Amino acid sequence: MKRRTLLAATGAAGLATVALGGPAFARPAGRRPSVALVPLDDRPVNTYCAEMTGASADAEVLLPPRNLLGRFFTPGDGAGIARWLDGTDRVDGYVISVSMLAYGGLIASRTAAPALADALRNLEAIRRLRARRSDAVIEVHDTIQRLAITSTGTDLDNYRDLLVQWAKLYDQVVNLGQEALRGQLDAVRARIPDAVVEDYLAARARNHQVNRLMVEWVADGTISHLVLSEDDTAPVGLARAERVELEALVARLGVGDRVEIFPGADEVNALLVARVVAAGAAPTYRVEYAGVSGEGWTAALEGIPFAENIRRHVTSVGGRVVTGDADIVLAVNTPSAAAGQRAADLDAFVGRIGELLAAGTQVIVVDPLIVNKGDHDLVSRMEAHLDLPALLSYSGWNTGGNALGLALAHGTARWAYLRSSGSGFGVPELRGPAQAHAEYLLYRFVKDDPWKNVVQVEAYAHARAQGWDPLALTAEQKRYFDGWVRDRLVPLTERYFADHFAGHELVLGVRGRKTFTATLDRVTAVRVELPWDRLFEVTLEPSLRLR
C-alpha cells in the first residue's frame, strides 16, 4: 500500500481518553525523562534499539562511554562502567545488564576467563547506587547461559555442537534419570577435550552463582525488579536445570512478583527501558494469532510455550494479558496447523490487523516464526494491505523471545507516550518522539525482512565465494563489506521508505480534543556499517524528515 492515510490507527479514535491520562514519567518541568543503561554489549540491538525505544516516548537513554563497552571478543571495562554508574545520580531510572557490569559483555560471560571476585567487585556498584538513592528504580537483567559457546573461527568451533549435545544429554541422564541415554552421553563426552568441558562448566558455575545473588538482592531490596533471560535455550539441557533451581529460589524467597525468567536475551535492554518509561501505565494486551495458538507452540531455541513467554514478557514490561477489551492487541505470527492453509491464514491475519487499525485499535505485530529473520510471506502482505506507519511496532529479529521483546518494548513505550501526550502545552515537542518512532519502525522492517532475507544472504554467499568466513572477517574484509553493504542497504532503505512510508500521516499526539499529525516526507540520511567483524548483524540508522 502506497501513500495511503489511516489516521484511525493511532488517531482520535484510538486515543479518545488520552487527555485523561497523566505522564508515564514524573519529572521536573522542562526536562526530558532519562534512563541510565548498562547494555548487554555494544551491538545495535542492545544500544540503538533501547535508545530508539526511549526516544519514541521522549525519553533519553544514557549509555556509558563507548570505549568502556568493548567490542566483539574484546570485553568491556566492568570496573570503568561501575565508576560511570557512580556518577549517574540525576537520571530517572536505571537498566543494568549484569553480563556487562560483571564480565564485560555477553560473549565474555560465556567463558571462564572473568574471575568471580572481579565480577562481584564490579557488581557492588549496584549496592552503592541503592545506598545513594533509596527510592530509585533499579531494573537489572542477567542471562542464564546458553548451551552453545560463541563461534570464534578457531579450533574451538569443532566442539560447539558437541557441547550442546553433551549439555542436553547430561541433563537428561543425570538430572532427569533417563539412563537409557547414558551410552550416548559417554560417547559424546569422549569426543570433547577435558579443558573445553572444564572451561564451559566453570563459566556456567560462576554465572549461576551470580544469578542466585541477583535474586537475593531483589529479596533484600537492592534491586527493584529482575529479569533472568534464558539465552538460546531448549526444553532440556544444563540451562533448564539452572532455571529450575532459580525458580525454586525465587519461590522460597517470595519474590515472584519482582522476578521474571523467560527465553530471550538481546531484547531485555529495550524491554526494561520501556518498563521504566511506561511506569504506572499498566497496559493490557489481547493476543491474536495468525495460525495455531501459542499455548501449543514453542518457538525454536526456547523451552516453554510461546503464550507463556508472551505472558512473562508482558509482565516484565509492566502490563498484563487479558482476553477481552485491551489497550493493545499483540498480533502474533504463529505456524499454521497445515501447510496447505498457510496462505489463507496469512491473508486472514493481515486482514484482521487492517480491521483493528481501522477501528482505532493499537496493534503490535510480533513475527517470531522463523529464527533470525522476518517471515517475508507475512511482511509482503502487510506491505500490500496495511498502512505500516499506523502500527505501534513490528519485529521479526532473531529468536522468538527477541522478536517479541523488541516489538513489545517499542510499542509499549510509544503507547505510553501517546497516552500521556495530553499533558503539557504546545506541539513542537511532539515531533521529535514521532520522528524517532517512524525511524525505528522503518529500521525494523528493513532490517528484519530485506536485509535478513536478501542482502545478508547475498553477502554470506559473496564472502564464501572468496573463501572468507562471514562470521569471522579480517579487518580488511570488514572494511570491504562495510562499503559493500552500504552500497546496497542505503538505496534499499530509501526505496522502502518511498514505497511504504512517504506521504503517510503520523500521529504526533493529542491536546484536548485535537489530534496532531505530520506527514512523513523523506529520508535525509542513512548510516550503515557492520558493528562487529562479521555479517550477522548490521548498523542501520535512517534519519527522516516530517512536514
Short mmCIF file of N, CA and C in Angstrom, two decimals, residues 370-536:
data_model
loop_
_atom_site.label_atom_id
_atom_site.label_comp_id
_atom_site.label_asym_id
_atom_site.label_seq_id
_atom_site.Cartn_x
_atom_site.Cartn_y
_atom_site.Cartn_z
N ILE A 370 10.24 -17.53 12.23
CA ILE A 370 11.48 -18.00 11.62
C ILE A 370 12.66 -17.41 12.39
N VAL A 371 13.57 -18.25 12.82
CA VAL A 371 14.72 -17.77 13.58
C VAL A 371 15.58 -16.86 12.72
N ASN A 372 15.92 -15.71 13.28
CA ASN A 372 16.91 -14.80 12.69
C ASN A 372 16.41 -13.93 11.55
N LYS A 373 15.08 -13.93 11.27
CA LYS A 373 14.59 -13.06 10.21
C LYS A 373 13.08 -13.00 10.24
N GLY A 374 12.54 -11.97 9.58
CA GLY A 374 11.11 -11.85 9.45
C GLY A 374 10.57 -12.85 8.44
N ASP A 375 9.29 -13.13 8.55
CA ASP A 375 8.58 -14.01 7.61
C ASP A 375 8.17 -13.17 6.41
N HIS A 376 8.89 -13.32 5.29
CA HIS A 376 8.63 -12.47 4.12
C HIS A 376 7.20 -12.64 3.60
N ASP A 377 6.65 -13.83 3.71
CA ASP A 377 5.27 -14.04 3.25
C ASP A 377 4.29 -13.17 4.03
N LEU A 378 4.58 -12.98 5.33
CA LEU A 378 3.75 -12.08 6.13
C LEU A 378 4.03 -10.63 5.79
N VAL A 379 5.31 -10.25 5.77
CA VAL A 379 5.66 -8.84 5.58
C VAL A 379 5.19 -8.34 4.22
N SER A 380 5.31 -9.14 3.18
CA SER A 380 4.88 -8.69 1.86
C SER A 380 3.38 -8.43 1.84
N ARG A 381 2.61 -9.23 2.55
CA ARG A 381 1.16 -8.97 2.64
C ARG A 381 0.87 -7.70 3.43
N MET A 382 1.64 -7.48 4.50
CA MET A 382 1.45 -6.25 5.27
C MET A 382 1.78 -5.03 4.43
N GLU A 383 2.84 -5.12 3.64
CA GLU A 383 3.21 -4.01 2.77
C GLU A 383 2.10 -3.70 1.76
N ALA A 384 1.45 -4.74 1.27
CA ALA A 384 0.44 -4.56 0.23
C ALA A 384 -0.89 -4.06 0.77
N HIS A 385 -1.21 -4.38 2.03
CA HIS A 385 -2.58 -4.16 2.51
C HIS A 385 -2.68 -3.29 3.78
N LEU A 386 -1.56 -2.94 4.41
CA LEU A 386 -1.63 -2.17 5.64
C LEU A 386 -0.87 -0.85 5.50
N ASP A 387 -1.27 0.10 6.31
CA ASP A 387 -0.54 1.35 6.47
C ASP A 387 0.53 1.08 7.54
N LEU A 388 1.74 0.74 7.13
CA LEU A 388 2.76 0.31 8.08
C LEU A 388 3.04 1.34 9.17
N PRO A 389 3.11 2.64 8.88
CA PRO A 389 3.38 3.61 9.94
C PRO A 389 2.26 3.72 10.98
N ALA A 390 1.08 3.10 10.70
CA ALA A 390 -0.01 3.13 11.67
C ALA A 390 0.19 2.11 12.79
N LEU A 391 1.11 1.17 12.60
CA LEU A 391 1.37 0.18 13.64
C LEU A 391 2.15 0.80 14.79
N LEU A 392 1.93 0.28 15.99
CA LEU A 392 2.75 0.70 17.12
C LEU A 392 4.17 0.18 16.96
N SER A 393 4.34 -1.04 16.46
CA SER A 393 5.67 -1.61 16.29
C SER A 393 5.59 -2.92 15.54
N TYR A 394 6.77 -3.38 15.10
CA TYR A 394 6.92 -4.68 14.45
C TYR A 394 8.32 -5.19 14.76
N SER A 395 8.47 -6.51 14.91
CA SER A 395 9.80 -7.11 14.95
C SER A 395 9.73 -8.58 14.56
N GLY A 396 10.72 -9.00 13.77
CA GLY A 396 10.89 -10.41 13.44
C GLY A 396 12.33 -10.83 13.63
N TRP A 397 13.06 -10.12 14.51
CA TRP A 397 14.50 -10.31 14.61
C TRP A 397 14.89 -11.47 15.51
N ASN A 398 15.69 -12.37 14.99
CA ASN A 398 16.39 -13.42 15.73
C ASN A 398 15.43 -14.42 16.37
N THR A 399 15.56 -14.72 17.66
CA THR A 399 14.72 -15.75 18.28
C THR A 399 13.32 -15.22 18.55
N GLY A 400 12.41 -16.15 18.90
CA GLY A 400 11.05 -15.75 19.21
C GLY A 400 10.98 -14.74 20.33
N GLY A 401 11.73 -15.00 21.41
CA GLY A 401 11.74 -14.08 22.54
C GLY A 401 12.31 -12.73 22.17
N ASN A 402 13.37 -12.71 21.32
CA ASN A 402 13.93 -11.44 20.86
C ASN A 402 12.90 -10.63 20.08
N ALA A 403 12.23 -11.29 19.12
CA ALA A 403 11.22 -10.60 18.30
C ALA A 403 10.10 -10.06 19.17
N LEU A 404 9.64 -10.89 20.09
CA LEU A 404 8.56 -10.49 20.98
C LEU A 404 8.96 -9.29 21.83
N GLY A 405 10.10 -9.38 22.48
CA GLY A 405 10.50 -8.32 23.40
C GLY A 405 10.78 -7.00 22.73
N LEU A 406 11.42 -7.03 21.55
CA LEU A 406 11.72 -5.78 20.85
C LEU A 406 10.45 -5.09 20.39
N ALA A 407 9.50 -5.85 19.83
CA ALA A 407 8.24 -5.25 19.39
C ALA A 407 7.44 -4.75 20.59
N LEU A 408 7.40 -5.54 21.64
CA LEU A 408 6.65 -5.18 22.84
C LEU A 408 7.22 -3.92 23.48
N ALA A 409 8.54 -3.81 23.53
CA ALA A 409 9.17 -2.64 24.13
C ALA A 409 8.84 -1.37 23.36
N HIS A 410 9.08 -1.39 22.06
CA HIS A 410 8.83 -0.22 21.23
C HIS A 410 7.35 0.18 21.28
N GLY A 411 6.47 -0.79 21.06
CA GLY A 411 5.05 -0.48 21.04
C GLY A 411 4.53 0.03 22.36
N THR A 412 4.99 -0.56 23.45
CA THR A 412 4.53 -0.12 24.78
C THR A 412 5.01 1.28 25.10
N ALA A 413 6.27 1.56 24.79
CA ALA A 413 6.81 2.90 25.06
C ALA A 413 6.05 3.95 24.26
N ARG A 414 5.80 3.65 22.99
CA ARG A 414 5.09 4.61 22.15
C ARG A 414 3.65 4.78 22.62
N TRP A 415 2.99 3.69 22.99
CA TRP A 415 1.62 3.77 23.50
C TRP A 415 1.56 4.62 24.76
N ALA A 416 2.52 4.42 25.67
CA ALA A 416 2.53 5.18 26.91
C ALA A 416 2.71 6.67 26.64
N TYR A 417 3.56 6.99 25.66
CA TYR A 417 3.77 8.39 25.34
C TYR A 417 2.51 9.01 24.74
N LEU A 418 1.88 8.33 23.79
CA LEU A 418 0.65 8.86 23.20
C LEU A 418 -0.44 9.01 24.25
N ARG A 419 -0.50 8.09 25.17
CA ARG A 419 -1.49 8.14 26.25
C ARG A 419 -1.30 9.36 27.13
N SER A 420 -0.05 9.77 27.31
CA SER A 420 0.23 10.89 28.21
C SER A 420 0.42 12.21 27.48
N SER A 421 0.28 12.21 26.15
CA SER A 421 0.61 13.41 25.38
C SER A 421 -0.38 14.54 25.59
N GLY A 422 -1.48 14.28 26.27
CA GLY A 422 -2.45 15.34 26.53
C GLY A 422 -2.02 16.29 27.62
N SER A 423 -0.95 15.97 28.33
CA SER A 423 -0.46 16.88 29.38
C SER A 423 0.56 17.83 28.79
N GLY A 424 0.71 19.01 29.35
CA GLY A 424 1.68 19.98 28.88
C GLY A 424 1.07 20.94 27.88
N PHE A 425 1.93 21.76 27.31
CA PHE A 425 1.45 22.79 26.39
C PHE A 425 2.29 22.77 25.12
N GLY A 426 1.67 23.21 24.04
CA GLY A 426 2.39 23.33 22.78
C GLY A 426 2.46 22.02 22.02
N VAL A 427 2.97 22.11 20.79
CA VAL A 427 3.03 20.95 19.91
C VAL A 427 4.46 20.58 19.50
N PRO A 428 5.40 21.51 19.36
CA PRO A 428 6.69 21.16 18.78
C PRO A 428 7.39 19.98 19.45
N GLU A 429 7.27 19.83 20.76
CA GLU A 429 7.96 18.74 21.43
C GLU A 429 7.42 17.37 21.01
N LEU A 430 6.25 17.33 20.41
CA LEU A 430 5.68 16.06 19.98
C LEU A 430 6.36 15.53 18.72
N ARG A 431 7.01 16.38 17.94
CA ARG A 431 7.55 15.96 16.66
C ARG A 431 8.77 15.06 16.82
N GLY A 432 9.62 15.36 17.76
CA GLY A 432 10.83 14.56 17.96
C GLY A 432 10.53 13.10 18.27
N PRO A 433 9.68 12.82 19.27
CA PRO A 433 9.33 11.43 19.53
C PRO A 433 8.66 10.73 18.35
N ALA A 434 7.81 11.44 17.61
CA ALA A 434 7.15 10.82 16.45
C ALA A 434 8.16 10.48 15.37
N GLN A 435 9.11 11.37 15.15
CA GLN A 435 10.14 11.11 14.15
C GLN A 435 10.97 9.90 14.55
N ALA A 436 11.36 9.83 15.83
CA ALA A 436 12.13 8.68 16.31
C ALA A 436 11.34 7.39 16.15
N HIS A 437 10.05 7.45 16.45
CA HIS A 437 9.18 6.27 16.29
C HIS A 437 9.17 5.80 14.84
N ALA A 438 9.01 6.72 13.90
CA ALA A 438 8.97 6.34 12.49
C ALA A 438 10.32 5.81 12.02
N GLU A 439 11.41 6.43 12.47
CA GLU A 439 12.74 5.96 12.08
C GLU A 439 12.98 4.54 12.59
N TYR A 440 12.56 4.28 13.81
CA TYR A 440 12.77 2.95 14.37
C TYR A 440 11.88 1.91 13.69
N LEU A 441 10.65 2.29 13.35
CA LEU A 441 9.76 1.37 12.66
C LEU A 441 10.31 1.04 11.26
N LEU A 442 10.82 2.05 10.56
CA LEU A 442 11.44 1.81 9.26
C LEU A 442 12.64 0.89 9.40
N TYR A 443 13.47 1.14 10.40
CA TYR A 443 14.63 0.28 10.68
C TYR A 443 14.23 -1.17 10.86
N ARG A 444 13.17 -1.39 11.63
CA ARG A 444 12.76 -2.76 11.92
C ARG A 444 12.31 -3.47 10.65
N PHE A 445 11.50 -2.85 9.83
CA PHE A 445 11.01 -3.51 8.63
C PHE A 445 12.16 -3.81 7.66
N VAL A 446 13.05 -2.84 7.45
CA VAL A 446 14.15 -3.03 6.51
C VAL A 446 15.13 -4.08 7.03
N LYS A 447 15.45 -4.00 8.30
CA LYS A 447 16.46 -4.91 8.84
C LYS A 447 15.94 -6.34 8.95
N ASP A 448 14.70 -6.51 9.34
CA ASP A 448 14.20 -7.86 9.61
C ASP A 448 13.75 -8.60 8.37
N ASP A 449 13.40 -7.87 7.28
CA ASP A 449 12.98 -8.57 6.06
C ASP A 449 14.00 -8.43 4.93
N PRO A 450 14.09 -7.31 4.22
CA PRO A 450 15.01 -7.30 3.07
C PRO A 450 16.48 -7.47 3.45
N TRP A 451 16.92 -6.93 4.59
CA TRP A 451 18.31 -7.16 4.99
C TRP A 451 18.54 -8.64 5.26
N LYS A 452 17.71 -9.22 6.10
CA LYS A 452 17.93 -10.61 6.50
C LYS A 452 17.63 -11.60 5.38
N ASN A 453 16.59 -11.34 4.61
CA ASN A 453 16.16 -12.31 3.60
C ASN A 453 16.84 -12.15 2.25
N VAL A 454 17.43 -10.99 2.00
CA VAL A 454 18.02 -10.75 0.68
C VAL A 454 19.49 -10.33 0.79
N VAL A 455 19.74 -9.15 1.35
CA VAL A 455 21.09 -8.59 1.32
C VAL A 455 22.07 -9.43 2.12
N GLN A 456 21.69 -9.87 3.31
CA GLN A 456 22.61 -10.67 4.11
C GLN A 456 22.90 -12.02 3.44
N VAL A 457 21.88 -12.61 2.83
CA VAL A 457 22.08 -13.89 2.12
C VAL A 457 23.10 -13.71 1.00
N GLU A 458 22.97 -12.62 0.25
CA GLU A 458 23.92 -12.35 -0.83
C GLU A 458 25.31 -12.06 -0.27
N ALA A 459 25.37 -11.38 0.88
CA ALA A 459 26.67 -11.07 1.48
C ALA A 459 27.38 -12.33 1.94
N TYR A 460 26.64 -13.24 2.58
CA TYR A 460 27.23 -14.52 3.01
C TYR A 460 27.79 -15.27 1.79
N ALA A 461 27.00 -15.35 0.73
CA ALA A 461 27.43 -16.08 -0.47
C ALA A 461 28.67 -15.42 -1.09
N HIS A 462 28.68 -14.10 -1.12
CA HIS A 462 29.81 -13.37 -1.69
C HIS A 462 31.07 -13.62 -0.87
N ALA A 463 30.94 -13.60 0.45
CA ALA A 463 32.10 -13.85 1.31
C ALA A 463 32.64 -15.27 1.10
N ARG A 464 31.77 -16.23 1.09
CA ARG A 464 32.20 -17.63 0.95
C ARG A 464 32.81 -17.89 -0.42
N ALA A 465 32.31 -17.21 -1.44
CA ALA A 465 32.86 -17.39 -2.79
C ALA A 465 34.32 -16.95 -2.85
N GLN A 466 34.70 -16.04 -1.95
CA GLN A 466 36.07 -15.56 -1.89
C GLN A 466 36.90 -16.29 -0.84
N GLY A 467 36.29 -17.33 -0.23
CA GLY A 467 37.00 -18.08 0.79
C GLY A 467 37.05 -17.41 2.14
N TRP A 468 36.14 -16.46 2.37
CA TRP A 468 36.11 -15.74 3.65
C TRP A 468 35.03 -16.32 4.55
N ASP A 469 35.25 -16.25 5.85
CA ASP A 469 34.26 -16.69 6.83
C ASP A 469 33.35 -15.51 7.17
N PRO A 470 32.06 -15.56 6.84
CA PRO A 470 31.18 -14.41 7.10
C PRO A 470 31.00 -14.11 8.58
N LEU A 471 31.34 -15.05 9.45
CA LEU A 471 31.21 -14.82 10.90
C LEU A 471 32.54 -14.48 11.55
N ALA A 472 33.62 -14.40 10.76
CA ALA A 472 34.93 -14.07 11.32
C ALA A 472 35.75 -13.36 10.25
N LEU A 473 35.38 -12.13 9.94
CA LEU A 473 36.06 -11.34 8.92
C LEU A 473 37.36 -10.76 9.47
N THR A 474 38.35 -10.63 8.61
CA THR A 474 39.55 -9.89 8.99
C THR A 474 39.21 -8.39 8.95
N ALA A 475 40.11 -7.58 9.47
CA ALA A 475 39.88 -6.13 9.46
C ALA A 475 39.72 -5.62 8.03
N GLU A 476 40.54 -6.13 7.12
CA GLU A 476 40.45 -5.71 5.72
C GLU A 476 39.14 -6.16 5.09
N GLN A 477 38.73 -7.39 5.37
CA GLN A 477 37.47 -7.90 4.84
C GLN A 477 36.29 -7.13 5.41
N LYS A 478 36.38 -6.75 6.67
CA LYS A 478 35.31 -5.96 7.29
C LYS A 478 35.18 -4.60 6.60
N ARG A 479 36.29 -3.96 6.32
CA ARG A 479 36.24 -2.67 5.62
C ARG A 479 35.61 -2.83 4.23
N TYR A 480 35.96 -3.90 3.55
CA TYR A 480 35.37 -4.16 2.23
C TYR A 480 33.85 -4.30 2.34
N PHE A 481 33.40 -5.10 3.31
CA PHE A 481 31.97 -5.34 3.42
C PHE A 481 31.22 -4.15 4.00
N ASP A 482 31.87 -3.28 4.75
CA ASP A 482 31.21 -2.04 5.16
C ASP A 482 30.72 -1.30 3.93
N GLY A 483 31.59 -1.18 2.92
CA GLY A 483 31.20 -0.50 1.70
C GLY A 483 30.21 -1.30 0.88
N TRP A 484 30.42 -2.61 0.79
CA TRP A 484 29.54 -3.48 0.01
C TRP A 484 28.12 -3.42 0.54
N VAL A 485 27.98 -3.53 1.85
CA VAL A 485 26.65 -3.50 2.46
C VAL A 485 26.03 -2.10 2.35
N ARG A 486 26.85 -1.08 2.57
CA ARG A 486 26.34 0.30 2.49
C ARG A 486 25.80 0.59 1.09
N ASP A 487 26.51 0.16 0.06
CA ASP A 487 26.10 0.43 -1.32
C ASP A 487 24.74 -0.18 -1.64
N ARG A 488 24.36 -1.24 -0.94
CA ARG A 488 23.10 -1.92 -1.20
C ARG A 488 22.00 -1.49 -0.22
N LEU A 489 22.37 -1.29 1.02
CA LEU A 489 21.34 -1.07 2.04
C LEU A 489 20.84 0.37 2.08
N VAL A 490 21.69 1.33 1.75
CA VAL A 490 21.23 2.73 1.76
C VAL A 490 20.14 2.95 0.71
N PRO A 491 20.37 2.60 -0.57
CA PRO A 491 19.28 2.80 -1.54
C PRO A 491 18.07 1.92 -1.27
N LEU A 492 18.30 0.72 -0.71
CA LEU A 492 17.16 -0.14 -0.37
C LEU A 492 16.28 0.52 0.69
N THR A 493 16.91 1.12 1.70
CA THR A 493 16.15 1.80 2.75
C THR A 493 15.39 2.99 2.19
N GLU A 494 16.03 3.74 1.31
CA GLU A 494 15.36 4.89 0.69
C GLU A 494 14.16 4.44 -0.15
N ARG A 495 14.32 3.34 -0.89
CA ARG A 495 13.20 2.84 -1.69
C ARG A 495 12.07 2.33 -0.80
N TYR A 496 12.45 1.65 0.29
CA TYR A 496 11.42 1.12 1.18
C TYR A 496 10.61 2.26 1.78
N PHE A 497 11.29 3.32 2.18
CA PHE A 497 10.57 4.48 2.71
C PHE A 497 9.65 5.07 1.65
N ALA A 498 10.15 5.24 0.43
CA ALA A 498 9.34 5.83 -0.64
C ALA A 498 8.11 4.97 -0.93
N ASP A 499 8.25 3.65 -0.86
CA ASP A 499 7.14 2.75 -1.20
C ASP A 499 6.11 2.61 -0.08
N HIS A 500 6.56 2.65 1.18
CA HIS A 500 5.67 2.26 2.27
C HIS A 500 5.50 3.30 3.40
N PHE A 501 6.27 4.39 3.36
CA PHE A 501 6.18 5.39 4.42
C PHE A 501 5.90 6.80 3.89
N ALA A 502 6.52 7.18 2.80
CA ALA A 502 6.43 8.56 2.31
C ALA A 502 4.98 8.95 2.02
N GLY A 503 4.61 10.13 2.48
CA GLY A 503 3.27 10.65 2.27
C GLY A 503 2.24 10.18 3.28
N HIS A 504 2.58 9.25 4.14
CA HIS A 504 1.64 8.77 5.15
C HIS A 504 1.60 9.74 6.32
N GLU A 505 0.45 9.82 6.96
CA GLU A 505 0.29 10.68 8.13
C GLU A 505 0.72 9.93 9.38
N LEU A 506 1.39 10.64 10.26
CA LEU A 506 1.89 10.08 11.51
C LEU A 506 1.31 10.88 12.67
N VAL A 507 0.72 10.19 13.63
CA VAL A 507 0.16 10.88 14.78
C VAL A 507 1.28 11.35 15.70
N LEU A 508 1.24 12.64 16.03
CA LEU A 508 2.21 13.21 16.96
C LEU A 508 1.75 13.08 18.40
N GLY A 509 0.47 13.33 18.62
CA GLY A 509 -0.08 13.30 19.97
C GLY A 509 -1.42 13.99 20.00
N VAL A 510 -1.94 14.17 21.17
CA VAL A 510 -3.27 14.74 21.36
C VAL A 510 -3.20 15.89 22.36
N ARG A 511 -3.91 16.96 22.05
CA ARG A 511 -4.09 18.06 23.00
C ARG A 511 -5.58 18.29 23.13
N GLY A 512 -6.14 17.97 24.28
CA GLY A 512 -7.57 18.11 24.46
C GLY A 512 -8.32 17.22 23.49
N ARG A 513 -9.15 17.82 22.63
CA ARG A 513 -9.92 17.05 21.65
C ARG A 513 -9.23 16.98 20.28
N LYS A 514 -8.07 17.58 20.17
CA LYS A 514 -7.42 17.68 18.86
C LYS A 514 -6.27 16.67 18.76
N THR A 515 -6.26 15.92 17.66
CA THR A 515 -5.17 15.01 17.35
C THR A 515 -4.23 15.69 16.36
N PHE A 516 -2.96 15.82 16.73
CA PHE A 516 -1.98 16.46 15.87
C PHE A 516 -1.24 15.41 15.05
N THR A 517 -1.04 15.71 13.77
CA THR A 517 -0.36 14.77 12.88
C THR A 517 0.70 15.51 12.07
N ALA A 518 1.57 14.74 11.45
CA ALA A 518 2.54 15.27 10.49
C ALA A 518 2.65 14.26 9.36
N THR A 519 3.20 14.71 8.24
CA THR A 519 3.36 13.84 7.08
C THR A 519 4.81 13.36 7.00
N LEU A 520 4.97 12.07 6.76
CA LEU A 520 6.31 11.52 6.56
C LEU A 520 6.81 12.00 5.20
N ASP A 521 7.89 12.76 5.19
CA ASP A 521 8.32 13.45 3.99
C ASP A 521 9.42 12.69 3.24
N ARG A 522 10.61 12.59 3.82
CA ARG A 522 11.70 11.97 3.07
C ARG A 522 12.80 11.48 4.02
N VAL A 523 13.69 10.65 3.46
CA VAL A 523 14.89 10.20 4.16
C VAL A 523 15.97 11.25 3.96
N THR A 524 16.58 11.69 5.03
CA THR A 524 17.65 12.69 4.93
C THR A 524 19.03 12.07 5.01
N ALA A 525 19.15 10.90 5.63
CA ALA A 525 20.45 10.23 5.74
C ALA A 525 20.21 8.79 6.19
N VAL A 526 21.15 7.91 5.86
CA VAL A 526 21.12 6.53 6.34
C VAL A 526 22.54 6.13 6.71
N ARG A 527 22.75 5.82 7.96
CA ARG A 527 24.07 5.35 8.40
C ARG A 527 24.10 3.83 8.38
N VAL A 528 25.09 3.24 7.71
CA VAL A 528 25.20 1.80 7.59
C VAL A 528 26.66 1.38 7.82
N GLU A 529 26.87 0.38 8.65
CA GLU A 529 28.17 -0.26 8.80
C GLU A 529 27.99 -1.57 9.54
N LEU A 530 29.00 -2.42 9.54
CA LEU A 530 28.98 -3.64 10.32
C LEU A 530 29.52 -3.32 11.71
N PRO A 531 28.75 -3.56 12.77
CA PRO A 531 29.23 -3.22 14.11
C PRO A 531 30.37 -4.12 14.58
N TRP A 532 30.35 -5.39 14.16
CA TRP A 532 31.41 -6.34 14.52
C TRP A 532 32.02 -6.91 13.24
N ASP A 533 33.07 -7.67 13.39
CA ASP A 533 33.77 -8.22 12.23
C ASP A 533 33.08 -9.49 11.74
N ARG A 534 31.82 -9.35 11.40
CA ARG A 534 31.01 -10.45 10.90
C ARG A 534 29.80 -9.87 10.18
N LEU A 535 29.11 -10.73 9.43
CA LEU A 535 27.96 -10.29 8.65
C LEU A 535 26.63 -10.63 9.30
N PHE A 536 26.67 -11.04 10.56
CA PHE A 536 25.44 -11.47 11.22
C PHE A 536 24.47 -10.32 11.46
#
